[in-house]
Coordinates of C-alpha atoms and ligand atoms in Angstrom, one line a residue:
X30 CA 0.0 0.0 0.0
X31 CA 3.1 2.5 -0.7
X32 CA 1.6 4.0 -3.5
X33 CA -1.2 5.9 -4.8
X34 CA -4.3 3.8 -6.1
X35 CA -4.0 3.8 -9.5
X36 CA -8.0 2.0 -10.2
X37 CA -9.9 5.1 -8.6
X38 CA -13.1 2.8 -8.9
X39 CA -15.5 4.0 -6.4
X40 CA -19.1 4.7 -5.9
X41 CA -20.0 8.2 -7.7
X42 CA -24.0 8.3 -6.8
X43 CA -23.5 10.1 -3.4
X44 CA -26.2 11.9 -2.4
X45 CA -26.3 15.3 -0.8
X46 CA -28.4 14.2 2.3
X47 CA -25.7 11.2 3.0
X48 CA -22.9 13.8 2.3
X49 CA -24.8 16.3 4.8
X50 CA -25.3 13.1 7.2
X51 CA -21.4 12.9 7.0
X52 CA -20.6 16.1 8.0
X53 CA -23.3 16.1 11.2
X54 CA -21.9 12.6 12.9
X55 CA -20.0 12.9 16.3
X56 CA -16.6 14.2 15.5
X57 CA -14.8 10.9 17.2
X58 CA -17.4 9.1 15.3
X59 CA -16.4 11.0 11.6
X60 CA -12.8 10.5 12.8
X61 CA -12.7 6.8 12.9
X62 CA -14.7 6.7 10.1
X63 CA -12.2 8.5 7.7
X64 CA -9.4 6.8 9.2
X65 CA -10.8 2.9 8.6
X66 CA -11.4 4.4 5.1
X67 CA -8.1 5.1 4.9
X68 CA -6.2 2.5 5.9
X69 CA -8.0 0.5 3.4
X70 CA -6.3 1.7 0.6
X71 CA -3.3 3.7 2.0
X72 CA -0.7 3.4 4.8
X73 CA -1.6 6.3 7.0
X74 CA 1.9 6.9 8.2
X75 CA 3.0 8.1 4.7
X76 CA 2.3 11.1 2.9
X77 CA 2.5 12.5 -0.5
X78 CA 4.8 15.9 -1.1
X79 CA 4.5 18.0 -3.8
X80 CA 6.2 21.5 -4.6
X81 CA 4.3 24.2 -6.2
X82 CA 6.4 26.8 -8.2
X83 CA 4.1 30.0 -9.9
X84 CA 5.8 30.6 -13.4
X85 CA 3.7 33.3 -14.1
X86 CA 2.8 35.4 -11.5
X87 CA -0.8 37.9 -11.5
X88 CA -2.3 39.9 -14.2
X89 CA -5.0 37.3 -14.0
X90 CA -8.0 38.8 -16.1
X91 CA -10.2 36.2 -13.8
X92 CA -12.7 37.5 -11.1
X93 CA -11.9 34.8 -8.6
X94 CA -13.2 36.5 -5.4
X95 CA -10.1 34.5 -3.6
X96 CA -7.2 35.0 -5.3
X97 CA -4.4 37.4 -5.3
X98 CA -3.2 37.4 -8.8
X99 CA -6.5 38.5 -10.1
X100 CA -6.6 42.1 -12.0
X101 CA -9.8 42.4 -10.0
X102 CA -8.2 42.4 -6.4
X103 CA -5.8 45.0 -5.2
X104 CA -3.6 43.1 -3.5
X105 CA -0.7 45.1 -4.7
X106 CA 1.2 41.9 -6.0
X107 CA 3.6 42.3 -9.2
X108 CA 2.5 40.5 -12.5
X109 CA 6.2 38.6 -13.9
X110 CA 6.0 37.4 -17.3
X111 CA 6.5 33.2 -17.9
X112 CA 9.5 32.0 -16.8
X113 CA 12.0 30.7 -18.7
X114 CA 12.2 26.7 -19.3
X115 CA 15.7 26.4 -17.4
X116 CA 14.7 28.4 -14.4
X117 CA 12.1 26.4 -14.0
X118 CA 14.0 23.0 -14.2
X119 CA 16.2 24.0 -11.7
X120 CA 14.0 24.9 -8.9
X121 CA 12.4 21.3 -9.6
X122 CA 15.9 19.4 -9.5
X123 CA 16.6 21.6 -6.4
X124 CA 12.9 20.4 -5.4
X125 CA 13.8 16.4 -6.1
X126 CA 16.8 16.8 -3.4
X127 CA 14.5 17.7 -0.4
X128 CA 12.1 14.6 -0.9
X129 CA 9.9 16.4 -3.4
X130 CA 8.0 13.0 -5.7
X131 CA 5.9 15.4 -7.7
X132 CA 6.5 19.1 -9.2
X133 CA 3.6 21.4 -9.9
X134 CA 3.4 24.7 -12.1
X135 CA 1.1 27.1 -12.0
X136 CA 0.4 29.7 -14.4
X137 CA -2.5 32.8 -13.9
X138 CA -4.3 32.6 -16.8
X139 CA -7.5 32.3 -18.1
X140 CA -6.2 30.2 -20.3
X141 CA -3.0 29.2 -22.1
X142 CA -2.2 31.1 -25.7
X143 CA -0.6 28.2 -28.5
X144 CA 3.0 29.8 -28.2
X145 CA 2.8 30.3 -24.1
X146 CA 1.6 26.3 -24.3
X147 CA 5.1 25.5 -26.5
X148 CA 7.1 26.8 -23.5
X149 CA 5.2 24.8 -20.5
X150 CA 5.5 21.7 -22.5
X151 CA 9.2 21.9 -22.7
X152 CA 8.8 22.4 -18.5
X153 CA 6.8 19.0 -18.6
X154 CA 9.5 17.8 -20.6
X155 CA 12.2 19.0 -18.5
X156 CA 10.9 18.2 -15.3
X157 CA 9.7 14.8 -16.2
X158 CA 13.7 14.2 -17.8
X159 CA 14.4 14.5 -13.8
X160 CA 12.5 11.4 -13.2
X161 CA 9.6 13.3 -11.1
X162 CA 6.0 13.6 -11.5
X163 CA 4.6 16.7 -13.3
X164 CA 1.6 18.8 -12.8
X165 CA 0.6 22.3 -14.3
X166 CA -2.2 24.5 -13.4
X167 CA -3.0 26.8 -16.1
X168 CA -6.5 27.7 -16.2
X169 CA -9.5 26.6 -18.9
X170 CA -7.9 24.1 -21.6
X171 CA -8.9 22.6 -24.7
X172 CA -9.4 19.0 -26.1
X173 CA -6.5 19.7 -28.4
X174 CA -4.4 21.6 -25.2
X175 CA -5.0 18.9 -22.9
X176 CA -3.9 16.6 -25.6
X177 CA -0.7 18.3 -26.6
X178 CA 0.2 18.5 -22.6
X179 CA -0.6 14.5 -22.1
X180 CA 2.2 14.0 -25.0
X181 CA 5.3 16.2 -23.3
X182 CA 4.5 14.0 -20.7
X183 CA 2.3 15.7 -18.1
X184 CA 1.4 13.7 -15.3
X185 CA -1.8 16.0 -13.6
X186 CA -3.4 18.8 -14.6
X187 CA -4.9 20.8 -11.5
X188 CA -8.5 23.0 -12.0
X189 CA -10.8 23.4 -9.0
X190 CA -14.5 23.2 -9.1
X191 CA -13.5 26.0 -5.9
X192 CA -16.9 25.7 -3.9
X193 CA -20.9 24.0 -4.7
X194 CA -22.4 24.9 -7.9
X195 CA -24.9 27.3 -5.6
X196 CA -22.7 29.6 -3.9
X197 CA -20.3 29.8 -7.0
X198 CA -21.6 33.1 -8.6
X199 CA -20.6 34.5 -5.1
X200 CA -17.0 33.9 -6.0
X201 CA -16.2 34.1 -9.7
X202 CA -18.3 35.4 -12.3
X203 CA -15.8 35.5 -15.4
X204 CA -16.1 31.6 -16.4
X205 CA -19.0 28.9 -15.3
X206 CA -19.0 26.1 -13.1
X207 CA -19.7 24.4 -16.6
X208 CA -16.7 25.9 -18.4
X209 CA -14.8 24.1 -15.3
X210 CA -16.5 20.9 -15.4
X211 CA -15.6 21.1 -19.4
X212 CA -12.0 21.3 -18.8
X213 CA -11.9 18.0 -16.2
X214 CA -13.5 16.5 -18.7
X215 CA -10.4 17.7 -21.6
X216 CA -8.2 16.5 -19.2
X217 CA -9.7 13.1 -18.7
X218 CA -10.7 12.7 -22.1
X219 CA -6.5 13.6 -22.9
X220 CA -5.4 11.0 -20.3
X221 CA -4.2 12.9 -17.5
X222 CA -4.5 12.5 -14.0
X223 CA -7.1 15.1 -12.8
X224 CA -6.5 16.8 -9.7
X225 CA -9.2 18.9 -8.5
X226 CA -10.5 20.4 -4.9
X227 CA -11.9 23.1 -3.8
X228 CA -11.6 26.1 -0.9
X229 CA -13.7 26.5 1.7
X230 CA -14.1 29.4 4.7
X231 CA -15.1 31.7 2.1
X232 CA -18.2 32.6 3.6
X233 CA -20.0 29.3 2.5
X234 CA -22.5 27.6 4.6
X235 CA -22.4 24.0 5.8
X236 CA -24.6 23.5 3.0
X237 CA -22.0 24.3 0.2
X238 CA -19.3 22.8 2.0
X239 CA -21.6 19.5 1.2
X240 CA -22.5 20.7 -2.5
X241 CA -18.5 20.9 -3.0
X242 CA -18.1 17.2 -1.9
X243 CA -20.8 16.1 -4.1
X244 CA -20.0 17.9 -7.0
X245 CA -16.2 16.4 -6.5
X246 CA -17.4 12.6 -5.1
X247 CA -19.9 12.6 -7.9
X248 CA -17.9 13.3 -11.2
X249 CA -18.1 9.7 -12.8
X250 CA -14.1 9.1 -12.2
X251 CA -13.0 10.3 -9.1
X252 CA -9.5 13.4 -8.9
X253 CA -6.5 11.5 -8.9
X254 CA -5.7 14.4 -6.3
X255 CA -8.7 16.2 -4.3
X256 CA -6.8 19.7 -2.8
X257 CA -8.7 20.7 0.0
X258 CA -7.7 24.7 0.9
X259 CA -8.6 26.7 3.6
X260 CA -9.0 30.4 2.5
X261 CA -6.1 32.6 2.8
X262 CA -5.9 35.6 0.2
X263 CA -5.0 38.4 2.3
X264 CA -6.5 41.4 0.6
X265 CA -8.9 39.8 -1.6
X266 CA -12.7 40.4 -1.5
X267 CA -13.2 37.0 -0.3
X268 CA -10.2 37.2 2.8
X269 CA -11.8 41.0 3.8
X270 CA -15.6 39.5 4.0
X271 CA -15.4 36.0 5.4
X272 CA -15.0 35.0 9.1
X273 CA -12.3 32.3 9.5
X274 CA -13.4 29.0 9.1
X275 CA -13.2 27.1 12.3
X276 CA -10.4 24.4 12.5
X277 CA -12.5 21.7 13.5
X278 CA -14.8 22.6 10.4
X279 CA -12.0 22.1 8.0
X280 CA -10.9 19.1 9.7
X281 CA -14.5 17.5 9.3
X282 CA -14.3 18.4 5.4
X283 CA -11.3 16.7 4.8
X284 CA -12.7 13.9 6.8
X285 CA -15.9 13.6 4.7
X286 CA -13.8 14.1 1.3
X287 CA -11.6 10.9 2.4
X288 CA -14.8 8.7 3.1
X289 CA -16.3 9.7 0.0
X290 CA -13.3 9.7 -2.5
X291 CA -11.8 6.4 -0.8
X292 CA -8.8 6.0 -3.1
X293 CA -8.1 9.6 -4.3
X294 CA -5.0 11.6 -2.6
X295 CA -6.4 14.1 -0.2
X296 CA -4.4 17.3 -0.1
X297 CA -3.7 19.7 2.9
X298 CA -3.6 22.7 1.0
X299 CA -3.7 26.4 1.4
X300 CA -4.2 27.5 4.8
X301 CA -1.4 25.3 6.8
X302 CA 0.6 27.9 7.4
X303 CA -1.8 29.4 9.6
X304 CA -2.5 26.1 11.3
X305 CA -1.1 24.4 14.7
X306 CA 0.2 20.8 14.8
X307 CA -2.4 19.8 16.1
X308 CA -4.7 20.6 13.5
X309 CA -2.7 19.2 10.9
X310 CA -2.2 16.2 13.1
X311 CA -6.0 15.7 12.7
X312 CA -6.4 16.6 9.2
X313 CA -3.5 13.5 8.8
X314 CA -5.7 11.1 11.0
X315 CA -8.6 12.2 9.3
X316 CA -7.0 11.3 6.1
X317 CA -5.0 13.7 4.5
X318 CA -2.1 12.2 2.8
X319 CA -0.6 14.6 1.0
X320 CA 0.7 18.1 1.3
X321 CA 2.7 21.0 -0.6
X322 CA 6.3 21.6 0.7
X323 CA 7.8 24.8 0.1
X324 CA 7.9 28.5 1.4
X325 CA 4.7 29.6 -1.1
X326 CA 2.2 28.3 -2.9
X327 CA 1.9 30.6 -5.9
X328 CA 1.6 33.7 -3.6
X329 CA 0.1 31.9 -0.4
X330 CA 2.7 31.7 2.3
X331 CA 3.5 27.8 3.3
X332 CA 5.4 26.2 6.0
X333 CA 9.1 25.9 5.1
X334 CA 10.0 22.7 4.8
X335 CA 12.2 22.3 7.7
X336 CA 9.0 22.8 9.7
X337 CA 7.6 20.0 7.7
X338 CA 10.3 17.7 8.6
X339 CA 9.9 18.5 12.1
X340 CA 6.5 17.8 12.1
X341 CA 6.7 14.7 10.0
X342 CA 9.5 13.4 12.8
X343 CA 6.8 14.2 15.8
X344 CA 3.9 12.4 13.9
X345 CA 6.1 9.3 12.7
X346 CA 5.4 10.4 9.5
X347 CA 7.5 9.8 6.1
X348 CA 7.2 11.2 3.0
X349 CA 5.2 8.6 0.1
X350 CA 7.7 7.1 -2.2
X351 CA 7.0 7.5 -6.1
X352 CA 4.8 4.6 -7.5
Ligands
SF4_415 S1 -7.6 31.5 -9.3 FE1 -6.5 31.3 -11.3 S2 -8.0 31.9 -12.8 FE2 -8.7 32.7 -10.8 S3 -7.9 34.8 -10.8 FE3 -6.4 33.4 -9.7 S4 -4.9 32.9 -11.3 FE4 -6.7 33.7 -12.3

């Protein structure tokens, strides 16, 4: 049970009242729940670790109500232009020496232009050269994008459904909750692994928290990789308006996301930095098994990954060997 599970075969007729049943059992009750589900198809004392490097930085024309690199939110952060294929390389060889299995690259577009998609897929190439996984984030893509990606070698392409179909107009309002579902579908279609979450504490209800899980537990093949992020955006609409999501809350949606997408890698995402070891103690038991190293992800602060060690040493802990 080192690895991933490759057959994400599971039940994708959820219904919202079972999600919402999920969500309102006894917390020790939830707990053990998640964790037997776990240790069905993963050993719970290894976790995944990815790296996430931003190789192009704001100017987003987006209107995501979370994010710092939209055009939309003053958040003061500098737009960069894409960087250049051997930058990029190096940070993920540098990345491969600290225990990093699988590199992730991020881009703030809409979407990707033909000539911008030449350069990420000599990345793909590059990074994939070093032996490690690959992943890009780039916003909506094609048939014949996802397609030219799957062929440089791209491992996972991430794209979030973000929150439930209901409160969604809340948060964006430049692209649908279709035009996402379209692109999973690209992806899929192309052969990639799909990795795809959401965020939550941005001023959802319980409710929505339950529509995300459905929407995700429901698409008919499972993510590959199901980010769960707790709101950070400092600045953004969406930081300024929402009261902080308690920990316990997040802890119970990462719980529910495990029991409902039994063989998919559940990702501590955004929001660790702000969070004790405890809390990311839970999130692990509750069956979270995989996490971003690294001092940022995109613009987001993240523990550094000395801290990460540490805390993998206390928990017993070890980082998830490549399949
Ligand atoms: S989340 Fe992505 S698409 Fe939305 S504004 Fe940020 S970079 Fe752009």
């Amino acid at each position: 049970m080192n690895a991933p599970a490759k057959d994400l075969h599971a039940r994708s007729d959820w219904t919202r009242a079972e999600i919402a049943d999920l969500f309102a059992l006894p917390f020790p009750e939830l707990m053990f729940r998640a964790a037997t589900v776990h240790r069905t198809h993963f050993d719970p004392s290894q976790v995944q670790i990815s790296q996430l490097l931003s190789i192009k930085t704001g100017g987003c024309p987006e209107d995501c109500g979370y994010c710092t690199q939209s055009v939309h939110n003053k958040t003061g952060l500098k737009a960069t232009k894409l960087m250049e294929v051997e930058a990029v390389v190096a940070e993920a060889r540098a990345a491969k020496a600290t225990g990093v299995s699988r590199f992730c690259m991020g881009a703030a577009w809409r979407n990707p232009k033909e000539k911008d998609l030449d350069q990420v897929c000599a990345m793909v190439e590059g990074v994939k050269a070093l032996g490690m996984e690959t992943c890009v984030t780039l916003g909506m893509l094609t048939s014949d994008q996802a397609t030219r990606l799957k062929e440089a070698g791209l491992d996972y392409y991430n794209h979030n459904l973000d929150t439930s179909p209901e409160y969604y107009r809340h948060v964006i309002t430049t692209r649908t909750y279709q035009d996402r579902l379209d692109t999973l579908e690209a992806v899929r279609d192309a052969g990639i692994n799909v990795c795809c979450g959401g965020i939550v504490g941005m001023g959802e209800n319980l409710e929505d928290r339950v529509g995300l899980i459905h929407a995700l537990a429901t698409l008919p093949v499972h993510p590959e990789s199901v980010p769960i992020n707790l709101l950070v955006g400092t600045g953004t609409p969406a930081a300024e308006t929402s009261p902080k999501l308690p920990n316990l809350e997040f802890v119970r949606t990462i719980a529910v996301a495990r029991i409902t997408m039994p063989k998919s890698m559940v990702r501590l995402s955004a929001g660790r930095e702000d969070m004790s070891d405890e809390a990311q103690a839970l999130c692990f038991m509750a069956g979270a098994n995989s996490i971003f190293y690294g001092p940022k992800l995109l613009t987001t602060p993240n523990p550094v990954a000395d801290t990460d060690r540490a805390l993998f040493a206390k928990l017993g802990i070890t980082p998830m060997p490549l399949d």
